[in-house]
mmCIF file of C-alpha atoms in Angstrom:
data_model
loop_
_atom_site.group_PDB
_atom_site.id
_atom_site.type_symbol
_atom_site.label_atom_id
_atom_site.label_comp_id
_atom_site.label_asym_id
_atom_site.label_seq_id
_atom_site.Cartn_x
_atom_site.Cartn_y
_atom_site.Cartn_z
ATOM 1 C CA UNK A 30 39.666 138.804 39.481
ATOM 2 C CA UNK A 31 36.857 140.116 41.582
ATOM 3 C CA UNK A 32 39.480 141.840 44.242
ATOM 4 C CA UNK A 33 41.529 144.914 44.497
ATOM 5 C CA UNK A 34 44.029 142.791 46.676
ATOM 6 C CA UNK A 35 41.376 143.395 50.263
ATOM 7 C CA UNK A 36 38.017 144.046 49.638
ATOM 8 C CA UNK A 37 35.427 142.078 47.889
ATOM 9 C CA UNK A 38 34.072 143.067 44.482
ATOM 10 C CA UNK A 39 34.179 139.989 42.313
ATOM 11 C CA UNK A 40 32.441 139.004 39.793
ATOM 12 C CA UNK A 41 28.757 137.662 39.460
ATOM 13 C CA UNK A 42 29.890 134.534 38.326
ATOM 14 C CA UNK A 43 33.509 132.875 37.253
ATOM 15 C CA UNK A 44 36.167 134.330 37.718
ATOM 16 C CA UNK A 45 38.419 132.573 35.462
ATOM 17 C CA UNK A 46 37.017 130.305 32.710
ATOM 18 C CA UNK A 47 39.159 128.901 30.611
ATOM 19 C CA UNK A 48 36.358 126.659 28.726
ATOM 20 C CA UNK A 49 36.871 123.718 25.386
ATOM 21 C CA UNK A 50 39.153 124.425 22.508
ATOM 22 C CA UNK A 51 40.949 126.444 25.407
ATOM 23 C CA UNK A 52 44.474 124.402 25.548
ATOM 24 C CA UNK A 53 48.389 124.819 26.511
ATOM 25 C CA UNK A 54 47.818 127.774 28.756
ATOM 26 C CA UNK A 55 48.983 128.946 32.435
ATOM 27 C CA UNK A 56 46.517 130.510 34.845
ATOM 28 C CA UNK A 57 49.432 131.925 38.108
ATOM 29 C CA UNK A 58 50.465 134.234 39.866
ATOM 30 C CA UNK A 59 46.252 135.753 39.912
ATOM 31 C CA UNK A 60 44.506 136.661 42.752
ATOM 32 C CA UNK A 61 40.805 134.967 42.017
ATOM 33 C CA UNK A 62 38.389 135.949 44.815
ATOM 34 C CA UNK A 63 35.550 136.532 46.147
ATOM 35 C CA UNK A 64 33.428 135.504 43.256
ATOM 36 C CA UNK A 65 30.438 134.716 43.051
ATOM 37 C CA UNK A 66 30.606 131.001 42.103
ATOM 38 C CA UNK A 67 34.080 129.800 41.587
ATOM 39 C CA UNK A 68 37.700 131.071 41.197
ATOM 40 C CA UNK A 69 38.462 129.125 37.956
ATOM 41 C CA UNK A 70 37.109 126.265 36.123
ATOM 42 C CA UNK A 71 39.006 125.138 33.721
ATOM 43 C CA UNK A 72 36.071 123.169 31.305
ATOM 44 C CA UNK A 73 34.513 121.291 28.975
ATOM 45 C CA UNK A 74 37.041 119.558 26.756
ATOM 46 C CA UNK A 75 40.251 121.776 27.969
ATOM 47 C CA UNK A 76 43.163 120.079 28.301
ATOM 48 C CA UNK A 77 46.983 120.369 29.024
ATOM 49 C CA UNK A 78 45.932 123.261 30.526
ATOM 50 C CA UNK A 79 48.501 124.356 34.134
ATOM 51 C CA UNK A 80 47.433 126.711 37.077
ATOM 52 C CA UNK A 81 49.627 127.210 39.778
ATOM 53 C CA UNK A 82 50.160 129.896 41.833
ATOM 54 C CA UNK A 83 46.879 131.638 42.286
ATOM 55 C CA UNK A 84 45.608 133.295 45.728
ATOM 56 C CA UNK A 85 42.307 132.089 45.592
ATOM 57 C CA UNK A 86 39.969 133.698 47.564
ATOM 58 C CA UNK A 87 41.695 135.145 49.912
ATOM 59 C CA UNK A 88 43.306 138.550 49.847
ATOM 60 C CA UNK A 89 46.188 139.410 47.774
ATOM 61 C CA UNK A 90 48.773 138.579 51.091
ATOM 62 C CA UNK A 91 47.049 135.567 51.693
ATOM 63 C CA UNK A 92 46.365 136.288 55.543
ATOM 64 C CA UNK A 93 42.531 136.735 55.441
ATOM 65 C CA UNK A 94 39.513 134.925 53.605
ATOM 66 C CA UNK A 95 37.431 136.829 50.711
ATOM 67 C CA UNK A 96 35.526 133.782 49.554
ATOM 68 C CA UNK A 97 34.922 132.184 46.285
ATOM 69 C CA UNK A 98 31.403 130.687 46.098
ATOM 70 C CA UNK A 99 34.361 127.797 44.786
ATOM 71 C CA UNK A 100 37.945 127.647 44.742
ATOM 72 C CA UNK A 101 39.216 125.611 40.963
ATOM 73 C CA UNK A 102 36.816 123.594 39.405
ATOM 74 C CA UNK A 103 38.047 120.572 37.156
ATOM 75 C CA UNK A 104 35.066 119.448 34.882
ATOM 76 C CA UNK A 105 34.775 117.630 31.579
ATOM 77 C CA UNK A 106 38.723 118.792 31.596
ATOM 78 C CA UNK A 107 41.797 116.156 30.840
ATOM 79 C CA UNK A 108 45.261 116.252 32.012
ATOM 80 C CA UNK A 109 46.005 119.031 33.541
ATOM 81 C CA UNK A 110 47.573 120.562 36.867
ATOM 82 C CA UNK A 111 46.794 122.081 39.530
ATOM 83 C CA UNK A 112 50.147 122.668 41.475
ATOM 84 C CA UNK A 113 51.179 125.040 44.513
ATOM 85 C CA UNK A 114 48.243 127.158 44.793
ATOM 86 C CA UNK A 115 46.655 128.447 48.347
ATOM 87 C CA UNK A 116 42.605 127.459 47.958
ATOM 88 C CA UNK A 117 41.545 128.833 51.538
ATOM 89 C CA UNK A 118 37.843 130.842 52.592
ATOM 90 C CA UNK A 119 35.252 129.470 50.129
ATOM 91 C CA UNK A 120 32.796 126.810 50.566
ATOM 92 C CA UNK A 121 34.484 123.982 48.927
ATOM 93 C CA UNK A 122 38.209 123.837 48.276
ATOM 94 C CA UNK A 123 39.310 122.037 44.982
ATOM 95 C CA UNK A 124 36.669 120.085 42.964
ATOM 96 C CA UNK A 125 37.514 117.568 39.649
ATOM 97 C CA UNK A 126 34.168 115.931 38.243
ATOM 98 C CA UNK A 127 30.374 117.078 38.111
ATOM 99 C CA UNK A 128 28.336 116.662 41.608
ATOM 100 C CA UNK A 129 28.619 119.591 43.576
ATOM 101 C CA UNK A 130 26.626 123.304 43.375
ATOM 102 C CA UNK A 131 25.861 126.533 45.372
ATOM 103 C CA UNK A 132 22.967 127.839 46.587
ATOM 104 C CA UNK A 133 22.329 131.955 46.732
ATOM 105 C CA UNK A 134 23.760 131.960 50.884
ATOM 106 C CA UNK A 135 27.035 129.751 48.789
ATOM 107 C CA UNK A 136 26.561 126.242 50.740
ATOM 108 C CA UNK A 137 27.080 123.915 49.237
ATOM 109 C CA UNK A 138 23.900 121.224 47.153
ATOM 110 C CA UNK A 139 23.793 119.120 45.678
ATOM 111 C CA UNK A 140 23.302 118.600 41.370
ATOM 112 C CA UNK A 141 20.091 118.710 41.941
ATOM 113 C CA UNK A 142 19.027 121.492 43.690
ATOM 114 C CA UNK A 143 17.845 124.206 41.471
ATOM 115 C CA UNK A 144 18.698 126.747 42.689
ATOM 116 C CA UNK A 145 22.037 125.877 42.456
ATOM 117 C CA UNK A 146 25.167 128.882 41.104
ATOM 118 C CA UNK A 147 26.254 124.966 39.000
ATOM 119 C CA UNK A 148 25.190 121.964 38.214
ATOM 120 C CA UNK A 149 26.096 118.867 36.041
ATOM 121 C CA UNK A 150 26.643 119.754 32.530
ATOM 122 C CA UNK A 151 27.386 116.747 30.572
ATOM 123 C CA UNK A 152 27.925 113.214 31.357
ATOM 124 C CA UNK A 153 32.089 113.394 30.101
ATOM 125 C CA UNK A 154 34.667 111.952 32.155
ATOM 126 C CA UNK A 155 36.725 114.413 33.909
ATOM 127 C CA UNK A 156 40.565 112.605 33.584
ATOM 128 C CA UNK A 157 44.308 112.570 33.903
ATOM 129 C CA UNK A 158 44.553 115.012 35.639
ATOM 130 C CA UNK A 159 47.284 116.111 39.022
ATOM 131 C CA UNK A 160 46.849 118.233 41.934
ATOM 132 C CA UNK A 161 50.481 118.992 43.348
ATOM 133 C CA UNK A 162 51.370 120.743 46.560
ATOM 134 C CA UNK A 163 48.408 123.197 46.092
ATOM 135 C CA UNK A 164 46.845 124.496 50.326
ATOM 136 C CA UNK A 165 43.516 123.853 51.432
ATOM 137 C CA UNK A 166 42.036 125.855 53.873
ATOM 138 C CA UNK A 167 45.606 127.205 55.880
ATOM 139 C CA UNK A 168 46.549 131.271 55.786
ATOM 140 C CA UNK A 169 50.064 131.282 53.512
ATOM 141 C CA UNK A 170 52.707 131.034 55.707
ATOM 142 C CA UNK A 171 51.007 127.380 56.483
ATOM 143 C CA UNK A 172 49.967 128.674 60.701
ATOM 144 C CA UNK A 173 46.227 129.584 61.403
ATOM 145 C CA UNK A 174 43.344 127.634 59.364
ATOM 146 C CA UNK A 175 41.472 130.464 56.819
ATOM 147 C CA UNK A 176 38.135 126.556 56.247
ATOM 148 C CA UNK A 177 36.059 125.614 53.455
ATOM 149 C CA UNK A 178 33.283 123.537 53.951
ATOM 150 C CA UNK A 179 35.554 120.945 52.043
ATOM 151 C CA UNK A 180 39.153 121.052 51.315
ATOM 152 C CA UNK A 181 39.171 118.858 47.823
ATOM 153 C CA UNK A 182 35.946 116.234 46.414
ATOM 154 C CA UNK A 183 36.122 114.504 44.034
ATOM 155 C CA UNK A 184 32.613 113.309 42.571
ATOM 156 C CA UNK A 185 30.800 111.948 40.152
ATOM 157 C CA UNK A 186 32.415 111.251 36.553
ATOM 158 C CA UNK A 187 35.604 112.110 37.761
ATOM 159 C CA UNK A 188 38.157 108.585 37.128
ATOM 160 C CA UNK A 189 41.741 108.690 37.759
ATOM 161 C CA UNK A 190 43.657 111.717 38.507
ATOM 162 C CA UNK A 191 46.614 111.988 40.964
ATOM 163 C CA UNK A 192 46.016 114.007 43.972
ATOM 164 C CA UNK A 193 49.220 114.746 45.137
ATOM 165 C CA UNK A 194 53.301 112.413 45.088
ATOM 166 C CA UNK A 195 55.791 112.236 48.005
ATOM 167 C CA UNK A 196 57.224 115.065 46.501
ATOM 168 C CA UNK A 197 54.970 116.752 45.526
ATOM 169 C CA UNK A 198 51.682 116.563 48.009
ATOM 170 C CA UNK A 199 48.796 118.749 49.696
ATOM 171 C CA UNK A 200 48.109 120.208 52.120
ATOM 172 C CA UNK A 201 44.375 119.986 53.689
ATOM 173 C CA UNK A 202 44.255 121.219 56.197
ATOM 174 C CA UNK A 203 41.337 123.639 58.774
ATOM 175 C CA UNK A 204 38.544 123.043 56.921
ATOM 176 C CA UNK A 205 35.920 122.750 59.997
ATOM 177 C CA UNK A 206 32.179 124.746 58.997
ATOM 178 C CA UNK A 207 29.580 123.127 57.226
ATOM 179 C CA UNK A 208 30.896 119.388 56.033
ATOM 180 C CA UNK A 209 34.739 119.203 57.746
ATOM 181 C CA UNK A 210 36.006 117.322 55.348
ATOM 182 C CA UNK A 211 39.604 117.311 54.309
ATOM 183 C CA UNK A 212 39.552 114.921 50.704
ATOM 184 C CA UNK A 213 35.944 113.812 49.737
ATOM 185 C CA UNK A 214 36.043 111.042 47.069
ATOM 186 C CA UNK A 215 32.599 110.112 45.302
ATOM 187 C CA UNK A 216 30.020 112.203 45.623
ATOM 188 C CA UNK A 217 27.502 114.114 48.073
ATOM 189 C CA UNK A 218 24.059 113.988 45.928
ATOM 190 C CA UNK A 219 21.484 111.701 48.430
ATOM 191 C CA UNK A 220 20.909 109.923 45.198
ATOM 192 C CA UNK A 221 23.104 110.622 42.751
ATOM 193 C CA UNK A 222 21.394 108.479 39.966
ATOM 194 C CA UNK A 223 17.048 109.162 40.621
#
């Protein structure tokens, strides 16, 4: 989705979007790369969906980046699972909640920037989602970086979400560009209440 496996022929917005009444679906074994916005979005009331074993932001071999604006975004959507995905090479790996958008150069900007492609679109909470066993910021072999500016972000209006477990941990590494955060809890907006 957005690539033939080796080249960037991305969509102008989101690659795969589960929205509103999307429930109990499985999005698996896709290559979602080269899209101007996020590779995969689960949003606006979509519940109990599973996003698993996708390559998001890389070529089909997982050896080189074909960046999306962002990797996977869970927004105003509850009880979804993001499991065993390779999410690398994007400006942002995985975002749960709201507050972050991207400018025309795919740089991360806060949600109050008027040039952001994706912005906050509501105030409902994002809860009960699980991020388990994902690789963020590395290649498929896990031995070289395909960095993002930010690995995993738990943003505004997100609560009671699970990021990893002792058995199904997320591997977040190599995210050295621009921001360099592995996991961020909170918001990138400088003045989120204004």
